[in-house]
CSV table of C-alpha atoms and ligand atoms in Angstrom, one decimal:
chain,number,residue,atom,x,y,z
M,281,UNK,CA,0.0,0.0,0.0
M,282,UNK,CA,2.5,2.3,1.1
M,283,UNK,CA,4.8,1.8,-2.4
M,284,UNK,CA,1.3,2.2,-4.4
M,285,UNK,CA,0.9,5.0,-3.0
M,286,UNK,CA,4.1,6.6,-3.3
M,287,UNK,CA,3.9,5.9,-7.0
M,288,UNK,CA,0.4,7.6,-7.5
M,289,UNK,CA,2.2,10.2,-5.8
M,290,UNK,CA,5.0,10.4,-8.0
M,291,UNK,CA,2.8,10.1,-11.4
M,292,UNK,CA,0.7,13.0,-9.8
M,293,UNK,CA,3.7,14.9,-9.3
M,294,UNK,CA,5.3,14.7,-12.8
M,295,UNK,CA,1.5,14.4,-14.4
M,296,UNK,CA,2.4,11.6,-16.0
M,297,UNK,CA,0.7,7.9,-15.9
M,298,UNK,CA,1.9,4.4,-17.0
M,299,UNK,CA,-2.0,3.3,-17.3
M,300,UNK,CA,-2.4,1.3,-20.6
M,301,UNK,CA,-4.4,4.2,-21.4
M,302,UNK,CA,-5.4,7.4,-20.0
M,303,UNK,CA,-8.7,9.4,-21.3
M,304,UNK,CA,-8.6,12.9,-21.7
M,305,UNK,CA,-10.5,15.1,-19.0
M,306,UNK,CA,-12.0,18.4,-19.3
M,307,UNK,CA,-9.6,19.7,-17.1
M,308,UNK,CA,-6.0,17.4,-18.2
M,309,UNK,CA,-4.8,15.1,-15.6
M,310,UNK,CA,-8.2,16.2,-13.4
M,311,UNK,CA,-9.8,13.3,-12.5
M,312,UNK,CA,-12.1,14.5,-10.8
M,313,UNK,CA,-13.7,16.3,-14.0
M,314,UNK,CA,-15.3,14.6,-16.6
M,315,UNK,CA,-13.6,12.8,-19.7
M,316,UNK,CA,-13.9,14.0,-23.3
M,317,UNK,CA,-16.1,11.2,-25.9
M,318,UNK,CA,-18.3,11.0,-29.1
M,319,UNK,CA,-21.6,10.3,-28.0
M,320,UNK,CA,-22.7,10.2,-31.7
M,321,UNK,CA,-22.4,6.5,-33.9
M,322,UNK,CA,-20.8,8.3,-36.9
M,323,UNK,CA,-18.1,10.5,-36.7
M,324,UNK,CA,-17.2,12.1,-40.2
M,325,UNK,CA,-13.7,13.5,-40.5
M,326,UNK,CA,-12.2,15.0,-43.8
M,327,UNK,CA,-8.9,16.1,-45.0
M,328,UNK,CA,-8.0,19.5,-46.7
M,329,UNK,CA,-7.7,19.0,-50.3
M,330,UNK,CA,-3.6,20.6,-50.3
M,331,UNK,CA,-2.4,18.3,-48.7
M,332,UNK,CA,1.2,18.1,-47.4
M,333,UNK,CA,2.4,21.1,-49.7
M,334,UNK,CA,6.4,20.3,-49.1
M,335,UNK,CA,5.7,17.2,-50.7
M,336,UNK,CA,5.0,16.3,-54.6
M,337,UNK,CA,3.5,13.2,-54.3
M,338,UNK,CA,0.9,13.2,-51.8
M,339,UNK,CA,1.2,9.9,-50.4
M,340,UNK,CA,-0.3,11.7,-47.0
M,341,UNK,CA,-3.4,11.6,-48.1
M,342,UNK,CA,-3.3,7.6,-47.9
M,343,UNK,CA,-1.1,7.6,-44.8
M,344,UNK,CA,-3.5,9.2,-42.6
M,345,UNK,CA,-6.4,7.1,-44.2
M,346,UNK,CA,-4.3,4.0,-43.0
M,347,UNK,CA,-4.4,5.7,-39.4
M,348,UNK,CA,-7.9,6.4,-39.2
M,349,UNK,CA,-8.8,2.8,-40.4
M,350,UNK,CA,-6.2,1.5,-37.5
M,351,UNK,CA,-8.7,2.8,-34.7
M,352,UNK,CA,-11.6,1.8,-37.2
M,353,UNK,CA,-10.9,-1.6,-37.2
M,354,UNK,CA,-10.8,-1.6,-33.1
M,355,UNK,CA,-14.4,0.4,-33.0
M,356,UNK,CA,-15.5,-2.3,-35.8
M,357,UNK,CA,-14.8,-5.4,-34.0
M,358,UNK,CA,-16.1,-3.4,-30.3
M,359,UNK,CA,-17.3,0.0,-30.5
M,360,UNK,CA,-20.3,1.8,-30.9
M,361,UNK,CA,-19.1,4.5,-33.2
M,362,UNK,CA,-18.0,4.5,-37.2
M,363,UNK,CA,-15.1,7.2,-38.3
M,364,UNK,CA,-15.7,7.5,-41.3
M,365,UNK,CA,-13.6,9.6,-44.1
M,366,UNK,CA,-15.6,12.2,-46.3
M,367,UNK,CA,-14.7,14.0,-49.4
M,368,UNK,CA,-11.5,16.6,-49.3
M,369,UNK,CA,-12.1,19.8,-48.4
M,370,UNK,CA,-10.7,23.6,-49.2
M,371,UNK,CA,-11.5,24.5,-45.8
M,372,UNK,CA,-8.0,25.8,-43.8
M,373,UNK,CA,-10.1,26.9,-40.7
M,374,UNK,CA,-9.8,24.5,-37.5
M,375,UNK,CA,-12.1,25.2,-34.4
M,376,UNK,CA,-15.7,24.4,-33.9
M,377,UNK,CA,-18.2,26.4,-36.4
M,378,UNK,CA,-21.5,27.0,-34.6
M,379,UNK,CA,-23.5,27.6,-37.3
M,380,UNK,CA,-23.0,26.2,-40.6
M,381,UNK,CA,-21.3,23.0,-41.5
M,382,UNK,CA,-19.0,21.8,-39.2
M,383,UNK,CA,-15.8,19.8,-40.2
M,384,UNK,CA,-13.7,17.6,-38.3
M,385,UNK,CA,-10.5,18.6,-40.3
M,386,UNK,CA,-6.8,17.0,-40.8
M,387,UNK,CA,-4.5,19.9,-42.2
M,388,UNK,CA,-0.8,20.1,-42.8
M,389,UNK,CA,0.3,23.8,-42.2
M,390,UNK,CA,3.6,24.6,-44.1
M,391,UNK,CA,4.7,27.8,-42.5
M,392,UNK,CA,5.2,29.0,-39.2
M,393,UNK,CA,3.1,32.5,-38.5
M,394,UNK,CA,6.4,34.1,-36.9
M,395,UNK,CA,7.7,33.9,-40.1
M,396,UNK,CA,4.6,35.2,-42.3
M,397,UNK,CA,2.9,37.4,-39.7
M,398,UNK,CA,4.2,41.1,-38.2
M,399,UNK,CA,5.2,40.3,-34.2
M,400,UNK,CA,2.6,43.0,-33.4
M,401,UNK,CA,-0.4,41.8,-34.9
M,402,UNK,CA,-3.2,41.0,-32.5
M,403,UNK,CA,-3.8,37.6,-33.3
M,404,UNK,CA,-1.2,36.2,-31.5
M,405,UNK,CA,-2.8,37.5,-28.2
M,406,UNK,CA,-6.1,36.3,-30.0
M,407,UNK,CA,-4.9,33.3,-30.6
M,408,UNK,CA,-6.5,33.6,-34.7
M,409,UNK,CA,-3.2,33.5,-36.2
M,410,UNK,CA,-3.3,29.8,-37.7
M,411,UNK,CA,-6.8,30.3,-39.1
M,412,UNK,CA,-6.3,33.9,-40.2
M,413,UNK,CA,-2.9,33.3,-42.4
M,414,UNK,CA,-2.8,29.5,-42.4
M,415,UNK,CA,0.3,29.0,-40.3
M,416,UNK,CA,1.9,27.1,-37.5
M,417,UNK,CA,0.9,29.2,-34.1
M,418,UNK,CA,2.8,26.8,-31.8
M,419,UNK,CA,5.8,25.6,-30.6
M,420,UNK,CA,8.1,24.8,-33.3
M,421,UNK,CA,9.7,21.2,-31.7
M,422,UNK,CA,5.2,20.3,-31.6
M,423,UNK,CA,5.1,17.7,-34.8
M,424,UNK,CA,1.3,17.8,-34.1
M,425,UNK,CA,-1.7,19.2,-32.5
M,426,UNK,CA,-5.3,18.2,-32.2
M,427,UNK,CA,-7.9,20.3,-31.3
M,428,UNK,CA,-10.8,19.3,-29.5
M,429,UNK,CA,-13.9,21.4,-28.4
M,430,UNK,CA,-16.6,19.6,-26.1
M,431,UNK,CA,-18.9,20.8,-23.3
M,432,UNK,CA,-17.1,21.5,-20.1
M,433,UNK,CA,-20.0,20.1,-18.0
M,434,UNK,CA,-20.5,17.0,-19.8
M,435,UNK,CA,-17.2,16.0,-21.9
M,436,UNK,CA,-19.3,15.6,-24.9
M,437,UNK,CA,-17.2,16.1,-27.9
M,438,UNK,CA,-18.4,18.7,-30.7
M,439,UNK,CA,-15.5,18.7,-33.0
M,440,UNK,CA,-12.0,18.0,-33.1
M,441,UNK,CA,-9.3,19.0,-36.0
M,442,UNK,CA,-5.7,17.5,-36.2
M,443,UNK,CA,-3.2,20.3,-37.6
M,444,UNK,CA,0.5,18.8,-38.8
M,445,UNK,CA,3.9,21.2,-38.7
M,446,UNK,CA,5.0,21.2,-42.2
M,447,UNK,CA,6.6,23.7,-41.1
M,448,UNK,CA,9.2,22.5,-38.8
M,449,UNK,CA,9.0,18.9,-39.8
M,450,UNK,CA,10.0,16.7,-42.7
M,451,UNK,CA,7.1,14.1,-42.9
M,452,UNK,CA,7.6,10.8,-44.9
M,453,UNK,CA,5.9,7.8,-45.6
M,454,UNK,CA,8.6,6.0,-46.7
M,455,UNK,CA,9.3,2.1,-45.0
M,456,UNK,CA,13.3,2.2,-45.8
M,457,UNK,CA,14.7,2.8,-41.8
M,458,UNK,CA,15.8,5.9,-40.3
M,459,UNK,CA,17.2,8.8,-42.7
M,460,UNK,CA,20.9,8.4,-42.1
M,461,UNK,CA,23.6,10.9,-42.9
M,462,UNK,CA,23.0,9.9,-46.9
M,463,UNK,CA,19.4,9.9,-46.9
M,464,UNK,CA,17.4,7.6,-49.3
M,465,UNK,CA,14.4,8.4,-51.4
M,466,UNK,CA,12.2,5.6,-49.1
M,467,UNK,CA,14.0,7.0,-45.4
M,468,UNK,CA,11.8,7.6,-42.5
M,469,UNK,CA,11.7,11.2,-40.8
M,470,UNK,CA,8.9,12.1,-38.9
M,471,UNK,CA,6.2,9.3,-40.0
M,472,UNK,CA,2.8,10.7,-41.4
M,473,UNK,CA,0.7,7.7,-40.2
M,474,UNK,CA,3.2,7.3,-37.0
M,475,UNK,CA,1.7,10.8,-36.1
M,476,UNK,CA,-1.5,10.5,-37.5
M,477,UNK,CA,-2.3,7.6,-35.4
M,478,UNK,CA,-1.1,8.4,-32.3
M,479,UNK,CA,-3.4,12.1,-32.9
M,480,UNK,CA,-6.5,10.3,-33.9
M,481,UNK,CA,-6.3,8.7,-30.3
M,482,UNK,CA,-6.4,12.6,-29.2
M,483,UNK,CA,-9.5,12.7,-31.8
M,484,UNK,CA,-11.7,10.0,-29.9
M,485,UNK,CA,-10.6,10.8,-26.3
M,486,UNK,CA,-7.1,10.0,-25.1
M,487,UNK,CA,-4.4,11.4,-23.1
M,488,UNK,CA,-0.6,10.7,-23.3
M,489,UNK,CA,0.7,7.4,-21.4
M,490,UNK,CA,4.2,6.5,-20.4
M,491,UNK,CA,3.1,3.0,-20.8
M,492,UNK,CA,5.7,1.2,-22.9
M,493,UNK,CA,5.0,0.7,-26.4
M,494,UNK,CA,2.2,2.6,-26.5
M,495,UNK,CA,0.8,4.8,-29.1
M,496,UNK,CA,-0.2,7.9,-27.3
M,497,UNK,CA,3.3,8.1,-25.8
M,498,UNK,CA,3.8,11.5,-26.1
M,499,UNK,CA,7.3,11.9,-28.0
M,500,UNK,CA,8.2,10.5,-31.1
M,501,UNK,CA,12.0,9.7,-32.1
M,502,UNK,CA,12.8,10.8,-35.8
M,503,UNK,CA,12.8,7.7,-37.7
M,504,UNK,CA,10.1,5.6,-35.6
M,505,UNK,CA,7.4,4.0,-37.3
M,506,UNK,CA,5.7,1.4,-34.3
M,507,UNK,CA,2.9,3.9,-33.4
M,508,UNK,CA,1.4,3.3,-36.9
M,509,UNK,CA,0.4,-0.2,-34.8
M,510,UNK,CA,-2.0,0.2,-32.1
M,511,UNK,CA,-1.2,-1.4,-28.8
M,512,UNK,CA,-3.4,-3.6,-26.8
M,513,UNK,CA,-4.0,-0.7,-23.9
M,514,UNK,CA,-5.0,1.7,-26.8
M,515,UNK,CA,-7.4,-1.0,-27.9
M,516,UNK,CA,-9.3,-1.5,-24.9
M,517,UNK,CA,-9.5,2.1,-24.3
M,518,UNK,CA,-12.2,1.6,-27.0
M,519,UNK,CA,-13.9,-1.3,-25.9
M,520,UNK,CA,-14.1,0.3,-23.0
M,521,UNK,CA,-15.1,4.1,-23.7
M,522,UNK,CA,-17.2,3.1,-26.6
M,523,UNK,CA,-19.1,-0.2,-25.8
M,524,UNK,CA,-20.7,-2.0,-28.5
M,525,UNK,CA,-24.9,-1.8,-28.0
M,526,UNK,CA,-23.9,1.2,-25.7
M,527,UNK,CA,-24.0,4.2,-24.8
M,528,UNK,CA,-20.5,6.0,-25.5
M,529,UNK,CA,-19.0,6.0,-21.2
M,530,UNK,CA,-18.4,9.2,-19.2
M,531,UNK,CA,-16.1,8.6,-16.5
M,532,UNK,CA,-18.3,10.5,-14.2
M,533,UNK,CA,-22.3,9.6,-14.4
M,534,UNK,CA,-23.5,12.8,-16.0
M,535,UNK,CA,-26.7,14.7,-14.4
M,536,UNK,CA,-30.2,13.7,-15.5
M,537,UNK,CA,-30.8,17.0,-17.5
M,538,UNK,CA,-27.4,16.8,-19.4
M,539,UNK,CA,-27.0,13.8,-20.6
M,540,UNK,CA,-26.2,15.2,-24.4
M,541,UNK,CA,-28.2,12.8,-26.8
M,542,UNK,CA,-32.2,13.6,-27.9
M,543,UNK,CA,-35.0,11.6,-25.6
M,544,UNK,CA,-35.9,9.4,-28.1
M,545,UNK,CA,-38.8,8.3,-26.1
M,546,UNK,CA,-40.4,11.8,-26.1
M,547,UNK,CA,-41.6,11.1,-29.8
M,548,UNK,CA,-45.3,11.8,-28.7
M,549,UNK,CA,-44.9,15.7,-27.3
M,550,UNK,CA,-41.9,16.8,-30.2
M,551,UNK,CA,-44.0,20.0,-30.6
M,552,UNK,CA,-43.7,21.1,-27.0
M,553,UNK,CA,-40.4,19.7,-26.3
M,554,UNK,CA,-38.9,21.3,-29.6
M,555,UNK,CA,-39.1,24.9,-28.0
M,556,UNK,CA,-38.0,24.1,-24.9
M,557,UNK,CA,-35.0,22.0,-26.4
M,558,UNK,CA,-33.3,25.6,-27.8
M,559,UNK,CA,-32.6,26.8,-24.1
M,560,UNK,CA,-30.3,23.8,-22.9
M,561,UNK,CA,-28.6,24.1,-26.4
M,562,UNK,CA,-27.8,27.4,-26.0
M,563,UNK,CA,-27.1,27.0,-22.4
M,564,UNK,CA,-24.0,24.2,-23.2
M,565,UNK,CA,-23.0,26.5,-26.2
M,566,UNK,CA,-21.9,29.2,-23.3
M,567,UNK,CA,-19.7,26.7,-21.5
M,568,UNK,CA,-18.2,25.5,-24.7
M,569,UNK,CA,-14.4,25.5,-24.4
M,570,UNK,CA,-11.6,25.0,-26.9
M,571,UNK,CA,-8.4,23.2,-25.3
M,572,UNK,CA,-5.2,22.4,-27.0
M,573,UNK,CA,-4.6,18.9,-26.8
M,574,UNK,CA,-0.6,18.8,-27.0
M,575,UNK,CA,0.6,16.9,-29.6
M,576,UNK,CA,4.0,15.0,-29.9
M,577,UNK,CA,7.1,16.2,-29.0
O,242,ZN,ZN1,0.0,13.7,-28.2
């Protein structure tokens, strides 16, 4: 007892755990705040048409398709939700859109906005300086970030877009080892679908583990490929969060006026409900927040 709790101690301290896996909370690390989940059975997620623009022959489009089909396979043979890819997109804006069409987007930004945007101007205090001029906003040794936005109170996720550095990173999809000092055409650099996968975990609700061999480690060595495989921890995370015949699973029972999803057994009074049903809405849009889920180092 006393060494367990030492070590809970000691994760707390450097807020980092060896679980298998570890969902994401509204509040990181917080366990006593709710985790992030889908509570819809079809998640659509699209990638912007450019592409990787350092790169001529756009085998990123593919490479992140493999990663989404990874974690679909796992929701497939145990989950209750479908990721499914839709066409490509011009849209270059990340976020949640509260009116209009909303797109869960995968984007490759291949400039850094200290390079193409005046020090002074106000959207780096605003934080609008990646949508504004298409650009890198954060730290330059981040290979990736995904961006979630969900209800505070109840975790429920309302959109979530995975941005790559272009800018600072050389990504490959190439299977021929580490780039060495002579690089060949086939060397590995930093991995598109080693990324991708490890930020589509971010995508359906998990943290960073220490746990070895896992996916949603959070740094990622030039040259590796293994988080293009899913690990078994990863894997269960699903079965888990996302139960076949299910309900998607907070980690905190939710109050009996939140719980996100339409009654569907209040078919009979739609009329009178439909009114009423505008308040709560705009009630959880308030309490919307964006967070930064970090990506790889
Ligand atoms: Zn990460």
């Amino acid at each position: 007892m006393g060494a367990l709790a030492s070590w809970v101690v000691l994760a707390v301290a450097l807020g980092q755990s060896s679980a298998p896996y570890v969902r994401s909370r509204v509040t990181p690390g917080d366990a006593a705040t709710q985790c992030l989940y889908w509570t819809q059975n079809r998640v659509v997620w699209q990638q912007s048409t450019v592409g990787n623009q350092k790169v001529t022959n756009h085998t990123e489009f593919k490479a992140i398709s493999d990663s989404f089909q990874s974690w679909q396979d796992v929701f497939a043979n145990c989950g209750n939700l479908t990721l499914a890819e839709g066409p490509r997109v011009d849209s270059r804006t990340v976020g949640y859109a509260r009116t209009g069409d909303n797109i869960n987007l995968i984007l490759f930004r291949s400039r850094s906005c200290r390079d193409v945007v005046a020090p002074t101007d106000a959207c780096f205090a605003d934080d609008t300086c990646a949508n504004t001029y298409d650009c890198w906003d954060d730290s330059n040794g981040t290979i990736a970030i995904t961006l979630t936005t969900y209800d505070e109170r109840t975790g429920i996720v309302y959109d979530s877009d995975i941005s790559f550095n272009a800018a600072a990173f050389n990504f490959t999809t190439g299977n021929g080892g580490p780039c060495g000092i002579v690089a060949n055409p086939d060397c590995v650099e930093t991995d598109v679908q080693n990324t991708a996968t490890h930020e589509v975990g971010h995508f359906v609700g998990l943290d960073h583990t220490l746990a070895t061999g896992s996916t949603m480690n959070p740094s990622a060595p030039p040259g590796e490929v293994s988080k293009r495989i899913l690990d078994t921890g990863s894997k269960s995370f699903v079965c888990a969060a996302y139960p076949r015949g299910s309900a998607s699973q907070p980690c905190i029972p939710l109050p009996p006026d939140s719980n996100g999803g339409g009654d569907d057994d209040d078919d009979g009074c739609s009329a009178a409900t439909g009114g009423l049903a505008v308040l709560p809405l705009l009630a959880a849009a308030s309490l919307l927040a964006r967070r930064r889920r970090r990506g790889m180092r």
